[in-house]
Amino acid sequence: ENQGRTSCSYDRSEFLRELFRSNYQEAKILEIGPFDNPFCIGQNVKYFEVMDADHLRQRSALHGRSFHNVPKYIDYVSKDADLSIVNDKFDIVFSSHVIEHQTNLIRHLQIVEKLLNENGLYIMYVPDKRYCFDHFIDATRPSEILGAYYDKKTLHPIQKVIEHVSMTTHNDPARHWLGDHGDGEIGRKRFLDAIS
């Protein structure tokens, strides 16, 4: 685990996809943040995003990614990522690389709980910051999580935005695993571009 290796089969996306196919074909599913790579596909799936499908395709193309997998339709769109606009109940809420972007983690979890049917599941893929572009950014402290909840935060503090712009590095897990975390040049360049 400390070396970034998969610790069990549940960590593998293929295993999870098969689990969905074999056990949850009839389940009502809400996927949060599918962007251009939805994990859940089918008539029983609805999507929540910060942009509609047309804007997601434009963003995907802008970043040189394949926009062909963007869902045809986004069921719930909230520019400020407010899940409370969702007016339905689900057997499963699924998110991949979403939880770490929450400005108010406790409120996020409370809203997801309200969206779930009895015995519903919240299934998340959570990245390991040691092996991605967040490598140099400190982990969020419990006091920050509680403070954001009690202060009813809806935006990231400017310090976090500056950290994200100036301290990110490459996103190649294999290089991180080998101890090559980059030299900070990516973050420095992004920071200088942002302030110029």
CSV table of C-alpha atoms in Angstrom, one decimal:
chain,number,residue,atom,x,y,z
A,1,GLU,CA,0.0,0.0,0.0
A,2,ASN,CA,2.8,2.4,0.9
A,3,GLN,CA,4.3,1.8,-2.6
A,4,GLY,CA,1.0,2.7,-4.4
A,5,ARG,CA,0.3,-0.9,-5.4
A,6,THR,CA,-3.2,-2.2,-5.5
A,7,SER,CA,-4.0,-3.8,-2.1
A,8,CYS,CA,-7.0,-5.8,-3.1
A,9,SER,CA,-9.2,-6.6,-6.1
A,10,TYR,CA,-11.8,-4.0,-5.0
A,11,ASP,CA,-9.4,-1.3,-6.0
A,12,ARG,CA,-9.5,-2.3,-9.6
A,13,SER,CA,-11.9,-0.5,-11.9
A,14,GLU,CA,-12.5,-3.7,-13.9
A,15,PHE,CA,-13.7,-5.5,-10.8
A,16,LEU,CA,-16.0,-2.7,-9.9
A,17,ARG,CA,-17.4,-2.5,-13.5
A,18,GLU,CA,-18.1,-6.2,-13.3
A,19,LEU,CA,-19.8,-5.8,-9.9
A,20,PHE,CA,-22.0,-3.1,-11.4
A,21,ARG,CA,-22.9,-5.2,-14.4
A,22,SER,CA,-23.6,-8.4,-12.5
A,23,ASN,CA,-25.3,-7.0,-9.4
A,24,TYR,CA,-26.7,-3.5,-10.1
A,25,GLN,CA,-28.2,-3.6,-13.6
A,26,GLU,CA,-31.6,-2.6,-12.2
A,27,ALA,CA,-30.3,-0.1,-9.5
A,28,LYS,CA,-31.1,3.6,-9.9
A,29,ILE,CA,-27.7,5.3,-10.1
A,30,LEU,CA,-26.5,8.9,-9.9
A,31,GLU,CA,-23.0,9.5,-11.1
A,32,ILE,CA,-21.4,12.7,-9.9
A,33,GLY,CA,-18.9,14.3,-12.2
A,34,PRO,CA,-18.6,12.0,-15.2
A,35,PHE,CA,-16.9,14.6,-17.4
A,36,ASP,CA,-15.8,12.8,-20.6
A,37,ASN,CA,-15.3,9.4,-19.0
A,38,PRO,CA,-18.5,8.2,-17.3
A,39,PHE,CA,-18.1,5.0,-15.2
A,40,CYS,CA,-21.8,4.1,-15.1
A,41,ILE,CA,-23.7,3.8,-18.4
A,42,GLY,CA,-27.3,2.7,-18.9
A,43,GLN,CA,-30.9,3.6,-18.9
A,44,ASN,CA,-30.9,3.5,-15.1
A,45,VAL,CA,-28.1,6.1,-14.7
A,46,LYS,CA,-28.5,9.9,-14.2
A,47,TYR,CA,-25.6,12.3,-14.2
A,48,PHE,CA,-24.7,15.4,-12.1
A,49,GLU,CA,-22.1,17.9,-13.4
A,50,VAL,CA,-21.1,21.5,-13.1
A,51,MET,CA,-21.6,22.0,-16.9
A,52,ASP,CA,-24.1,20.7,-19.4
A,53,ALA,CA,-23.1,18.1,-22.0
A,54,ASP,CA,-22.2,20.7,-24.8
A,55,HIS,CA,-19.9,22.6,-22.5
A,56,LEU,CA,-18.3,19.4,-21.2
A,57,ARG,CA,-17.5,18.4,-24.9
A,58,GLN,CA,-16.0,21.8,-25.5
A,59,ARG,CA,-13.9,21.5,-22.3
A,60,SER,CA,-12.8,18.0,-23.2
A,61,ALA,CA,-11.7,19.1,-26.7
A,62,LEU,CA,-9.9,22.1,-25.2
A,63,HIS,CA,-7.8,19.8,-23.1
A,64,GLY,CA,-7.0,17.5,-26.0
A,65,ARG,CA,-9.1,14.7,-24.7
A,66,SER,CA,-11.7,12.6,-26.5
A,67,PHE,CA,-15.1,14.3,-26.1
A,68,HIS,CA,-17.0,11.4,-27.7
A,69,ASN,CA,-17.6,9.7,-24.3
A,70,VAL,CA,-19.3,12.8,-22.7
A,71,PRO,CA,-22.8,11.7,-21.8
A,72,LYS,CA,-25.4,12.8,-24.4
A,73,TYR,CA,-27.4,14.5,-21.6
A,74,ILE,CA,-26.5,15.7,-18.1
A,75,ASP,CA,-29.6,15.4,-15.9
A,76,TYR,CA,-28.6,17.8,-13.1
A,77,VAL,CA,-26.4,20.8,-13.7
A,78,SER,CA,-25.2,23.1,-11.0
A,79,LYS,CA,-22.5,25.6,-11.7
A,80,ASP,CA,-21.5,25.7,-8.0
A,81,ALA,CA,-21.7,21.9,-7.6
A,82,ASP,CA,-24.7,22.1,-5.3
A,83,LEU,CA,-26.0,18.5,-5.1
A,84,SER,CA,-29.1,19.7,-3.2
A,85,ILE,CA,-30.7,20.5,-6.6
A,86,VAL,CA,-31.2,16.8,-7.2
A,87,ASN,CA,-34.8,15.9,-6.6
A,88,ASP,CA,-34.7,12.1,-6.8
A,89,LYS,CA,-33.6,9.1,-4.7
A,90,PHE,CA,-31.0,6.5,-5.8
A,91,ASP,CA,-29.8,3.0,-4.9
A,92,ILE,CA,-26.2,4.1,-5.7
A,93,VAL,CA,-24.4,7.4,-5.9
A,94,PHE,CA,-21.1,7.0,-7.6
A,95,SER,CA,-18.2,9.4,-7.9
A,96,SER,CA,-14.7,9.2,-9.2
A,97,HIS,CA,-12.1,11.7,-8.2
A,98,VAL,CA,-14.8,14.1,-6.9
A,99,ILE,CA,-14.6,13.8,-3.1
A,100,GLU,CA,-11.2,15.7,-2.9
A,101,HIS,CA,-12.7,18.7,-4.7
A,102,GLN,CA,-15.5,19.3,-2.1
A,103,THR,CA,-15.4,22.7,-0.3
A,104,ASN,CA,-17.6,21.3,2.4
A,105,LEU,CA,-17.0,17.6,2.8
A,106,ILE,CA,-19.5,17.1,5.7
A,107,ARG,CA,-22.3,18.8,3.9
A,108,HIS,CA,-21.5,16.8,0.7
A,109,LEU,CA,-21.8,13.6,2.6
A,110,GLN,CA,-25.0,14.7,4.3
A,111,ILE,CA,-26.6,15.6,0.9
A,112,VAL,CA,-25.5,12.3,-0.6
A,113,GLU,CA,-27.1,10.5,2.4
A,114,LYS,CA,-30.4,12.2,1.6
A,115,LEU,CA,-30.2,11.1,-2.0
A,116,LEU,CA,-29.9,7.5,-1.1
A,117,ASN,CA,-32.7,5.0,-0.7
A,118,GLU,CA,-32.7,2.9,2.4
A,119,ASN,CA,-29.6,0.6,2.2
A,120,GLY,CA,-28.2,2.7,-0.6
A,121,LEU,CA,-24.5,2.9,-1.4
A,122,TYR,CA,-22.1,5.8,-1.9
A,123,ILE,CA,-19.3,4.3,-4.0
A,124,MET,CA,-16.2,6.5,-4.5
A,125,TYR,CA,-12.9,6.3,-6.3
A,126,VAL,CA,-10.6,8.4,-4.1
A,127,PRO,CA,-7.1,9.2,-5.5
A,128,ASP,CA,-4.0,8.7,-3.5
A,129,LYS,CA,-2.4,12.2,-3.4
A,130,ARG,CA,1.1,10.6,-3.1
A,131,TYR,CA,0.8,9.3,-6.7
A,132,CYS,CA,-0.9,12.2,-8.5
A,133,PHE,CA,-0.5,15.9,-9.3
A,134,ASP,CA,-1.4,16.8,-5.7
A,135,HIS,CA,1.8,15.2,-4.4
A,136,PHE,CA,3.3,18.4,-2.9
A,137,ILE,CA,0.0,19.7,-1.5
A,138,ASP,CA,-0.6,19.0,2.2
A,139,ALA,CA,-3.6,16.8,3.1
A,140,THR,CA,-6.6,18.5,4.4
A,141,ARG,CA,-6.7,18.6,8.2
A,142,PRO,CA,-9.7,17.6,10.2
A,143,SER,CA,-9.9,21.1,11.7
A,144,GLU,CA,-10.2,22.5,8.1
A,145,ILE,CA,-13.0,20.0,7.3
A,146,LEU,CA,-14.9,20.9,10.5
A,147,GLY,CA,-14.3,24.7,10.0
A,148,ALA,CA,-15.7,24.5,6.4
A,149,TYR,CA,-18.8,22.8,7.7
A,150,TYR,CA,-19.5,25.2,10.6
A,151,ASP,CA,-18.6,28.3,8.5
A,152,LYS,CA,-21.0,26.9,5.7
A,153,LYS,CA,-18.2,27.3,3.1
A,154,THR,CA,-19.3,27.1,-0.6
A,155,LEU,CA,-16.0,28.2,-2.1
A,156,HIS,CA,-12.4,27.1,-1.6
A,157,PRO,CA,-10.3,29.6,0.4
A,158,ILE,CA,-7.9,31.6,-1.8
A,159,GLN,CA,-4.9,29.8,-0.1
A,160,LYS,CA,-6.2,26.5,-1.5
A,161,VAL,CA,-6.6,28.0,-5.0
A,162,ILE,CA,-3.0,29.4,-4.9
A,163,GLU,CA,-1.7,26.0,-3.6
A,164,HIS,CA,-3.5,24.2,-6.5
A,165,VAL,CA,-2.2,26.6,-9.1
A,166,SER,CA,1.4,26.8,-7.8
A,167,MET,CA,2.2,23.4,-6.2
A,168,THR,CA,0.8,20.8,-8.6
A,169,THR,CA,3.1,18.4,-10.4
A,170,HIS,CA,2.8,15.7,-13.1
A,171,ASN,CA,0.1,13.1,-12.9
A,172,ASP,CA,2.0,9.9,-13.8
A,173,PRO,CA,1.6,7.4,-10.9
A,174,ALA,CA,4.4,5.1,-12.1
A,175,ARG,CA,6.9,8.0,-12.0
A,176,HIS,CA,5.7,9.0,-8.5
A,177,TRP,CA,6.0,5.3,-7.4
A,178,LEU,CA,9.7,5.4,-8.6
A,179,GLY,CA,10.3,8.5,-6.5
A,180,ASP,CA,10.2,11.0,-9.4
A,181,HIS,CA,7.7,13.6,-8.2
A,182,GLY,CA,8.9,16.4,-10.5
A,183,ASP,CA,10.8,19.5,-9.6
A,184,GLY,CA,7.8,21.8,-9.1
A,185,GLU,CA,8.3,23.4,-12.5
A,186,ILE,CA,4.7,22.7,-13.6
A,187,GLY,CA,3.2,24.5,-10.6
A,188,ARG,CA,5.7,27.4,-10.9
A,189,LYS,CA,4.8,27.9,-14.6
A,190,ARG,CA,1.1,27.8,-13.9
A,191,PHE,CA,1.4,30.3,-11.0
A,192,LEU,CA,3.5,32.7,-13.1
A,193,ASP,CA,1.0,32.4,-16.0
A,194,ALA,CA,-1.9,33.1,-13.6
A,195,ILE,CA,-0.4,36.3,-12.1
A,196,SER,CA,0.9,37.7,-15.4
